[in-house]
Coordinates of N, CA and C in Angstrom, one line a residue:
Q175 N 79.6 123.2 73.7 CA 79.6 124.1 74.9 C 78.6 123.6 75.9
V176 N 79.1 123.3 77.1 CA 78.2 122.8 78.1 C 77.3 123.9 78.7
Q177 N 76.0 123.6 78.8 CA 75.0 124.5 79.3 C 74.2 123.9 80.4
L178 N 73.9 124.6 81.4 CA 73.0 124.2 82.5 C 71.8 125.1 82.5
V179 N 70.6 124.6 82.4 CA 69.4 125.4 82.4 C 68.6 125.0 83.6
E180 N 68.3 126.0 84.5 CA 67.5 125.7 85.7 C 66.1 126.2 85.5
S181 N 65.2 125.6 86.3 CA 63.8 126.0 86.3 C 63.2 125.7 87.7
G182 N 62.2 126.3 88.1 CA 61.4 126.0 89.2 C 61.5 126.9 90.4
G183 N 62.2 127.9 90.4 CA 62.3 128.8 91.5 C 61.0 129.7 91.6
G184 N 61.0 130.5 92.7 CA 59.8 131.3 92.9 C 59.6 131.7 94.3
L185 N 58.4 132.2 94.6 CA 58.0 132.7 95.9 C 57.2 131.6 96.6
V186 N 57.5 131.3 97.8 CA 56.7 130.3 98.6 C 56.6 130.7 100.0
Q187 N 55.5 130.3 100.7 CA 55.3 130.6 102.1 C 56.2 129.7 102.9
P188 N 56.5 130.1 104.1 CA 57.2 129.2 105.1 C 56.4 127.9 105.3
G189 N 57.1 126.8 105.3 CA 56.5 125.5 105.4 C 56.1 124.9 104.1
G190 N 56.2 125.7 103.0 CA 55.8 125.2 101.7 C 56.9 124.4 101.0
S191 N 56.6 124.0 99.8 CA 57.6 123.2 99.0 C 57.8 123.8 97.6
L192 N 59.0 123.5 97.1 CA 59.3 123.9 95.7 C 60.2 122.8 95.1
R193 N 60.2 122.6 93.8 CA 61.0 121.7 93.2 C 61.8 122.4 92.1
L194 N 63.2 122.3 92.2 CA 64.1 122.8 91.2 C 64.5 121.7 90.2
S195 N 64.7 122.1 89.0 CA 65.2 121.2 88.0 C 66.3 121.8 87.2
C196 N 67.2 121.0 86.7 CA 68.3 121.5 85.9 C 68.7 120.5 84.8
A197 N 68.8 120.9 83.6 CA 69.1 120.1 82.5 C 70.5 120.5 81.9
V198 N 71.4 119.5 81.7 CA 72.7 119.7 81.2 C 72.7 119.3 79.7
S199 N 73.3 120.2 78.9 CA 73.4 119.9 77.5 C 74.8 120.2 77.0
G200 N 75.1 119.8 75.8 CA 76.4 120.1 75.2 C 77.6 119.2 75.6
T201 N 77.3 118.1 76.2 CA 78.4 117.1 76.5 C 77.9 115.7 76.3
T202 N 78.8 114.9 75.9 CA 78.5 113.4 75.9 C 79.3 112.7 77.0
F203 N 80.1 113.4 77.7 CA 80.9 112.8 78.8 C 80.1 112.5 80.0
T204 N 80.5 111.6 80.8 CA 79.9 111.2 82.0 C 80.0 112.4 83.0
I205 N 78.9 112.8 83.6 CA 78.9 113.8 84.6 C 79.1 113.2 86.0
N206 N 80.3 113.5 86.6 CA 80.6 112.9 87.8 C 79.7 113.3 89.0
V207 N 79.5 114.6 89.2 CA 78.7 115.1 90.3 C 77.8 116.1 89.7
M208 N 76.5 116.1 90.1 CA 75.5 117.1 89.8 C 74.9 117.5 91.1
G209 N 74.6 118.8 91.2 CA 74.1 119.3 92.5 C 73.6 120.7 92.5
W210 N 73.4 121.2 93.7 CA 72.9 122.5 93.9 C 73.7 123.3 95.0
Y211 N 74.0 124.5 94.7 CA 74.5 125.4 95.6 C 73.6 126.6 95.8
R212 N 73.8 127.4 96.8 CA 73.0 128.6 96.9 C 73.8 129.7 97.5
Q213 N 73.3 130.9 97.2 CA 74.0 132.1 97.7 C 73.0 133.2 98.1
A214 N 73.0 133.5 99.4 CA 72.1 134.5 100.0 C 72.9 135.9 99.9
P215 N 72.2 137.0 100.0 CA 72.8 138.3 99.9 C 73.8 138.4 101.1
G216 N 75.0 138.8 100.8 CA 76.0 139.1 101.8 C 76.7 137.8 102.3
K217 N 76.3 136.7 101.7 CA 76.9 135.4 102.2 C 77.7 134.7 101.1
Q218 N 78.5 133.7 101.5 CA 79.2 132.9 100.5 C 78.3 131.9 99.9
R219 N 78.7 131.4 98.7 CA 78.0 130.3 98.1 C 78.2 129.1 98.9
E220 N 77.2 128.3 99.2 CA 77.3 127.1 100.0 C 76.6 125.9 99.3
L221 N 77.2 124.7 99.6 CA 76.6 123.5 99.1 C 75.2 123.3 99.7
V222 N 74.2 123.0 98.8 CA 72.9 122.5 99.3 C 72.8 121.0 99.3
A223 N 73.1 120.5 98.1 CA 73.0 119.0 97.9 C 73.7 118.6 96.6
Q224 N 74.3 117.4 96.6 CA 74.9 116.9 95.4 C 74.7 115.4 95.4
V225 N 74.7 114.9 94.1 CA 74.6 113.5 93.9 C 75.6 113.0 92.9
Y226 N 76.3 111.9 93.2 CA 77.3 111.4 92.4 C 76.7 110.5 91.3
H227 N 77.5 110.2 90.3 CA 77.0 109.4 89.2 C 76.5 108.0 89.7
G228 N 77.1 107.5 90.7 CA 76.7 106.2 91.3 C 75.5 106.2 92.2
G229 N 75.1 107.5 92.5 CA 73.9 107.6 93.3 C 74.1 108.1 94.8
S230 N 75.3 108.1 95.2 CA 75.5 108.6 96.6 C 75.2 110.1 96.7
T231 N 74.8 110.5 97.8 CA 74.4 111.9 98.0 C 75.1 112.6 99.2
Q232 N 75.1 113.9 99.1 CA 75.7 114.7 100.2 C 74.8 115.9 100.3
Y233 N 74.5 116.3 101.6 CA 73.7 117.5 101.9 C 74.4 118.5 102.8
G234 N 74.0 119.7 102.7 CA 74.4 120.7 103.6 C 73.7 120.5 104.9
D235 N 74.3 120.8 106.1 CA 73.7 120.5 107.3 C 72.3 121.1 107.5
S236 N 72.2 122.3 107.0 CA 70.9 123.1 107.2 C 69.7 122.6 106.5
V237 N 69.9 121.7 105.5 CA 68.8 121.2 104.7 C 68.6 119.7 104.9
K238 N 69.4 119.0 105.7 CA 69.2 117.6 105.9 C 67.8 117.3 106.4
G239 N 67.2 116.3 105.8 CA 65.8 115.9 106.3 C 64.7 116.7 105.7
R240 N 65.1 117.8 105.0 CA 64.0 118.6 104.3 C 64.1 118.6 102.8
F241 N 65.3 118.5 102.3 CA 65.6 118.6 100.8 C 66.0 117.2 100.4
T242 N 65.7 116.9 99.1 CA 66.1 115.6 98.5 C 66.6 115.9 97.1
V243 N 67.8 115.4 96.8 CA 68.4 115.6 95.5 C 68.3 114.3 94.7
S244 N 68.0 114.4 93.4 CA 68.0 113.2 92.6 C 68.5 113.5 91.2
R245 N 68.9 112.5 90.4 CA 69.4 112.8 89.1 C 69.0 111.7 88.1
D246 N 68.9 112.0 86.9 CA 68.6 111.1 85.8 C 69.8 111.1 84.9
N247 N 70.6 110.0 85.0 CA 71.9 110.0 84.2 C 71.6 110.0 82.7
A248 N 70.6 109.3 82.3 CA 70.3 109.2 80.8 C 69.9 110.5 80.2
N249 N 69.2 111.3 81.0 CA 68.7 112.6 80.5 C 69.5 113.8 81.0
K250 N 70.6 113.5 81.8 CA 71.5 114.5 82.3 C 70.7 115.6 83.0
T251 N 69.8 115.2 83.9 CA 69.1 116.2 84.7 C 69.3 115.9 86.2
V252 N 69.2 117.0 87.0 CA 69.2 116.9 88.4 C 68.1 117.7 89.0
N253 N 67.4 117.1 90.0 CA 66.3 117.8 90.7 C 66.6 118.0 92.1
L254 N 65.9 119.0 92.7 CA 66.0 119.3 94.1 C 64.6 119.5 94.6
Q255 N 64.1 118.6 95.4 CA 62.8 118.7 96.1 C 63.0 119.4 97.4
M256 N 62.4 120.5 97.6 CA 62.6 121.3 98.9 C 61.3 121.3 99.6
N257 N 61.3 120.8 100.8 CA 60.1 120.7 101.7 C 60.4 121.5 102.9
S258 N 59.3 121.8 103.6 CA 59.4 122.6 104.9 C 60.3 123.8 104.8
L259 N 60.1 124.5 103.8 CA 61.0 125.7 103.5 C 60.9 126.7 104.6
K260 N 62.0 127.3 104.9 CA 62.2 128.4 105.9 C 62.6 129.7 105.3
P261 N 62.4 130.8 105.9 CA 62.9 132.1 105.4 C 64.4 132.1 105.1
E262 N 65.1 131.4 105.9 CA 66.6 131.4 105.8 C 67.0 130.5 104.6
D263 N 66.1 129.9 103.9 CA 66.4 129.2 102.6 C 66.4 130.1 101.4
T264 N 65.9 131.4 101.7 CA 65.9 132.4 100.6 C 67.3 132.6 100.1
A265 N 67.5 132.5 98.8 CA 68.8 132.6 98.1 C 68.6 132.4 96.6
V266 N 69.7 132.7 95.9 CA 69.8 132.3 94.5 C 70.4 130.9 94.5
Y267 N 69.7 130.0 93.8 CA 70.1 128.6 93.8 C 70.8 128.3 92.4
Y268 N 72.0 127.7 92.5 CA 72.8 127.5 91.3 C 72.9 126.0 91.0
C269 N 72.6 125.5 89.8 CA 72.9 124.2 89.5 C 74.4 124.0 89.1
N270 N 75.0 122.9 89.5 CA 76.4 122.6 89.3 C 76.6 121.2 88.7
A271 N 77.5 121.1 87.8 CA 77.9 119.8 87.2 C 79.4 119.8 87.1
E272 N 80.0 118.7 87.6 CA 81.4 118.5 87.5 C 81.7 117.4 86.4
I273 N 82.5 117.8 85.4 CA 82.8 117.0 84.3 C 84.3 117.0 84.0
W274 N 84.9 115.8 84.2 CA 86.3 115.7 84.1 C 87.1 116.7 84.9
G275 N 86.6 117.0 86.1 CA 87.3 117.9 87.0 C 87.0 119.4 86.8
Y276 N 86.2 119.7 85.8 CA 85.8 121.1 85.6 C 84.4 121.3 86.1
D277 N 84.2 122.4 86.8 CA 82.9 122.8 87.3 C 82.1 123.7 86.3
Y278 N 80.9 123.4 86.1 CA 80.0 124.2 85.2 C 78.8 124.6 86.1
W279 N 78.3 125.8 85.7 CA 77.3 126.4 86.6 C 76.1 126.9 85.7
G280 N 74.9 126.8 86.3 CA 73.8 127.5 85.7 C 73.7 128.9 86.0
Q281 N 72.7 129.6 85.5 CA 72.6 131.0 85.6 C 72.0 131.4 87.0
G282 N 71.4 130.5 87.7 CA 70.8 130.7 89.0 C 69.3 131.0 88.9
T283 N 68.6 130.5 89.9 CA 67.2 130.8 90.0 C 66.9 131.2 91.4
Q284 N 66.0 132.2 91.5 CA 65.7 132.8 92.8 C 64.7 132.0 93.6
V285 N 65.0 131.7 94.8 CA 64.0 131.1 95.7 C 63.8 132.0 96.9
T286 N 62.5 132.4 97.1 CA 62.2 133.4 98.2 C 61.1 132.7 99.0
V287 N 61.4 132.6 100.3 CA 60.5 132.0 101.3 C 60.0 133.2 102.2
S288 N 58.8 133.5 102.1 CA 58.3 134.7 102.8 C 56.8 134.6 102.9
S289 N 56.2 135.1 104.0 CA 54.8 135.2 104.1 C 54.2 136.5 103.7

C-alpha cells in the first residue's frame, strides 16, 4: 500500500520560510512525478510545484522565484523550500506522487502565514 507522509507545516510570519518534506513508502516502482498542491478555504486545489523523475520542474505562477521543489529518487522523498512567504500562501499543502498513471496523496499539512 502506497503511503505519503508529510512533515514541516506550521505557523510563520510574513516574509519567513518553511520547509515541507514528504516520504513515499509501499512501492518499488519508479515515481514519475512528485510534488505539492495546496488548497485554501473556499478555493480549489492548485499546483504549487512538481518535479519529474529526470529532474525537470514545474511551478505555479504565484510561487515562482520563492519556492523550490527537490526530490531524492533513492529515498523516495520530495521537499518544498518556501521562502518569502505571504499570507495568501496560507493553505493545506498536500504531497502528491504519480506512479504508473495513478495519483497518490498525503494527508495534508497546514501552513499558516500570519503576523
